[in-house]
mmCIF file of C-alpha atoms in Angstrom:
data_model
loop_
_atom_site.group_PDB
_atom_site.id
_atom_site.type_symbol
_atom_site.label_atom_id
_atom_site.label_comp_id
_atom_site.label_asym_id
_atom_site.label_seq_id
_atom_site.Cartn_x
_atom_site.Cartn_y
_atom_site.Cartn_z
ATOM 1 C CA UNK A 1 1.579 -5.731 -15.116
ATOM 2 C CA UNK A 2 0.377 -6.477 -11.584
ATOM 3 C CA UNK A 3 -3.099 -5.748 -10.263
ATOM 4 C CA UNK A 4 -3.060 -2.637 -7.977
ATOM 5 C CA UNK A 5 -5.980 -4.042 -5.957
ATOM 6 C CA UNK A 6 -3.939 -7.096 -5.031
ATOM 7 C CA UNK A 7 -0.986 -4.857 -4.148
ATOM 8 C CA UNK A 8 -3.155 -2.703 -1.864
ATOM 9 C CA UNK A 9 -4.528 -5.765 -0.088
ATOM 10 C CA UNK A 10 -1.017 -7.145 0.368
ATOM 11 C CA UNK A 11 0.129 -3.901 1.988
ATOM 12 C CA UNK A 12 -2.340 -4.324 4.845
ATOM 13 C CA UNK A 13 -3.332 -1.632 7.335
ATOM 14 C CA UNK A 14 -1.073 1.386 7.750
ATOM 15 C CA UNK A 15 1.262 1.744 10.726
ATOM 16 C CA UNK A 16 -0.439 3.640 13.532
ATOM 17 C CA UNK A 17 1.499 6.840 12.838
ATOM 18 C CA UNK A 18 0.233 6.954 9.237
ATOM 19 C CA UNK A 19 -3.119 8.063 7.963
ATOM 20 C CA UNK A 20 -4.717 6.857 4.735
ATOM 21 C CA UNK A 21 -7.630 8.479 2.894
ATOM 22 C CA UNK A 22 -9.790 5.938 1.048
ATOM 23 C CA UNK A 23 -12.186 7.227 -1.615
ATOM 24 C CA UNK A 24 -15.633 5.744 -0.929
ATOM 25 C CA UNK A 25 -17.564 7.931 -3.381
ATOM 26 C CA UNK A 26 -16.311 9.510 -6.580
ATOM 27 C CA UNK A 27 -14.915 8.530 -9.949
ATOM 28 C CA UNK A 28 -11.872 6.921 -8.347
ATOM 29 C CA UNK A 29 -13.682 5.001 -5.579
ATOM 30 C CA UNK A 30 -11.382 2.547 -3.855
ATOM 31 C CA UNK A 31 -8.270 4.666 -4.366
ATOM 32 C CA UNK A 32 -6.029 5.124 -1.337
ATOM 33 C CA UNK A 33 -3.878 8.132 -0.518
ATOM 34 C CA UNK A 34 -1.241 8.058 2.217
ATOM 35 C CA UNK A 35 -1.170 11.342 4.136
ATOM 36 C CA UNK A 36 2.213 13.084 4.137
ATOM 37 C CA UNK A 37 3.976 13.496 7.493
ATOM 38 C CA UNK A 38 3.328 17.260 7.511
ATOM 39 C CA UNK A 39 0.764 18.498 4.920
ATOM 40 C CA UNK A 40 -1.244 16.751 2.195
ATOM 41 C CA UNK A 41 -2.836 19.017 -0.429
ATOM 42 C CA UNK A 42 -6.246 18.038 -1.848
ATOM 43 C CA UNK A 43 -7.638 19.684 -4.956
ATOM 44 C CA UNK A 44 -8.112 19.948 -8.689
ATOM 45 C CA UNK A 45 -4.633 21.406 -9.256
ATOM 46 C CA UNK A 46 -2.457 18.799 -11.035
ATOM 47 C CA UNK A 47 0.288 19.249 -8.405
ATOM 48 C CA UNK A 48 -2.051 18.251 -5.548
ATOM 49 C CA UNK A 49 -1.070 15.220 -3.475
ATOM 50 C CA UNK A 50 -4.691 14.066 -3.812
ATOM 51 C CA UNK A 51 -5.707 15.130 -7.329
ATOM 52 C CA UNK A 52 -9.493 15.171 -7.841
ATOM 53 C CA UNK A 53 -10.432 15.991 -11.420
ATOM 54 C CA UNK A 54 -13.951 17.371 -11.040
ATOM 55 C CA UNK A 55 -15.446 20.881 -11.290
ATOM 56 C CA UNK A 56 -16.979 20.531 -7.804
ATOM 57 C CA UNK A 57 -13.442 20.559 -6.371
ATOM 58 C CA UNK A 58 -11.472 23.806 -6.118
ATOM 59 C CA UNK A 59 -7.937 23.868 -7.484
ATOM 60 C CA UNK A 60 -6.658 24.236 -3.935
ATOM 61 C CA UNK A 61 -9.529 22.841 -1.880
ATOM 62 C CA UNK A 62 -8.321 21.387 1.419
ATOM 63 C CA UNK A 63 -5.310 20.153 3.349
ATOM 64 C CA UNK A 64 -4.703 17.420 5.873
ATOM 65 C CA UNK A 65 -2.164 18.651 8.402
ATOM 66 C CA UNK A 66 -0.309 16.896 11.170
ATOM 67 C CA UNK A 67 -0.205 18.945 14.356
ATOM 68 C CA UNK A 68 1.159 18.304 17.848
ATOM 69 C CA UNK A 69 -2.277 17.007 18.869
ATOM 70 C CA UNK A 70 -2.901 14.805 15.801
ATOM 71 C CA UNK A 71 -4.263 15.244 12.285
ATOM 72 C CA UNK A 72 -6.747 17.845 11.102
ATOM 73 C CA UNK A 73 -8.479 18.656 7.845
ATOM 74 C CA UNK A 74 -8.512 22.325 6.830
ATOM 75 C CA UNK A 75 -10.567 24.012 4.114
ATOM 76 C CA UNK A 76 -8.241 26.407 2.274
ATOM 77 C CA UNK A 77 -10.866 28.723 0.790
ATOM 78 C CA UNK A 78 -12.789 26.319 -1.436
ATOM 79 C CA UNK A 79 -15.960 27.394 -3.197
ATOM 80 C CA UNK A 80 -18.073 24.327 -2.282
ATOM 81 C CA UNK A 81 -16.675 23.774 1.208
ATOM 82 C CA UNK A 82 -15.105 20.866 3.018
ATOM 83 C CA UNK A 83 -17.227 18.567 5.169
ATOM 84 C CA UNK A 84 -16.168 16.488 8.154
ATOM 85 C CA UNK A 85 -18.628 13.832 9.312
ATOM 86 C CA UNK A 86 -21.431 15.691 7.522
ATOM 87 C CA UNK A 87 -20.707 19.177 8.885
ATOM 88 C CA UNK A 88 -19.192 21.992 6.834
ATOM 89 C CA UNK A 89 -15.963 23.038 8.528
ATOM 90 C CA UNK A 90 -13.103 25.499 8.310
ATOM 91 C CA UNK A 91 -10.936 22.965 10.149
ATOM 92 C CA UNK A 92 -11.427 19.977 12.400
ATOM 93 C CA UNK A 93 -9.617 17.025 13.954
ATOM 94 C CA UNK A 94 -9.681 13.706 12.111
ATOM 95 C CA UNK A 95 -8.984 10.178 13.237
ATOM 96 C CA UNK A 96 -9.803 6.575 12.367
ATOM 97 C CA UNK A 97 -13.288 6.432 10.826
ATOM 98 C CA UNK A 98 -13.678 10.158 10.119
ATOM 99 C CA UNK A 99 -15.490 10.943 6.880
ATOM 100 C CA UNK A 100 -14.322 13.831 4.718
ATOM 101 C CA UNK A 101 -16.184 15.246 1.728
ATOM 102 C CA UNK A 102 -14.490 17.389 -0.912
ATOM 103 C CA UNK A 103 -16.834 18.279 -3.766
ATOM 104 C CA UNK A 104 -18.557 15.076 -4.870
ATOM 105 C CA UNK A 105 -15.784 12.912 -3.399
ATOM 106 C CA UNK A 106 -16.112 11.221 -0.023
ATOM 107 C CA UNK A 107 -13.208 9.714 1.906
ATOM 108 C CA UNK A 108 -12.999 7.575 4.992
ATOM 109 C CA UNK A 109 -9.907 7.857 7.186
ATOM 110 C CA UNK A 110 -8.020 4.741 8.234
ATOM 111 C CA UNK A 111 -5.003 4.583 10.506
ATOM 112 C CA UNK A 112 -3.741 7.226 12.877
ATOM 113 C CA UNK A 113 -2.444 7.056 16.424
ATOM 114 C CA UNK A 114 -5.863 6.285 17.908
ATOM 115 C CA UNK A 115 -6.705 3.474 15.490
#
């Protein structure tokens, strides 16, 4: 069985049209999630694209959406809120270096058209 860390390093940075969420705080720190071309669902529901198994995360917590003007993170009615660069938001634009917090989990964004 190959080491997933080595595989991730071999992949290198994402193409500029892709966005990757990297967990920098949480039980799965270091994990990477490629954002879908249209909508990526984040939550505690097992069908979520980014599954976060913690009671601080709502079953359907947030989404990352691609719009005509770029990517945005949207809170979809979570109990504990979604934070973008330290501020609680309903929605907001994200790009290279943005920091997103969902429950106890923190992500940093890499990639995107402006990377």
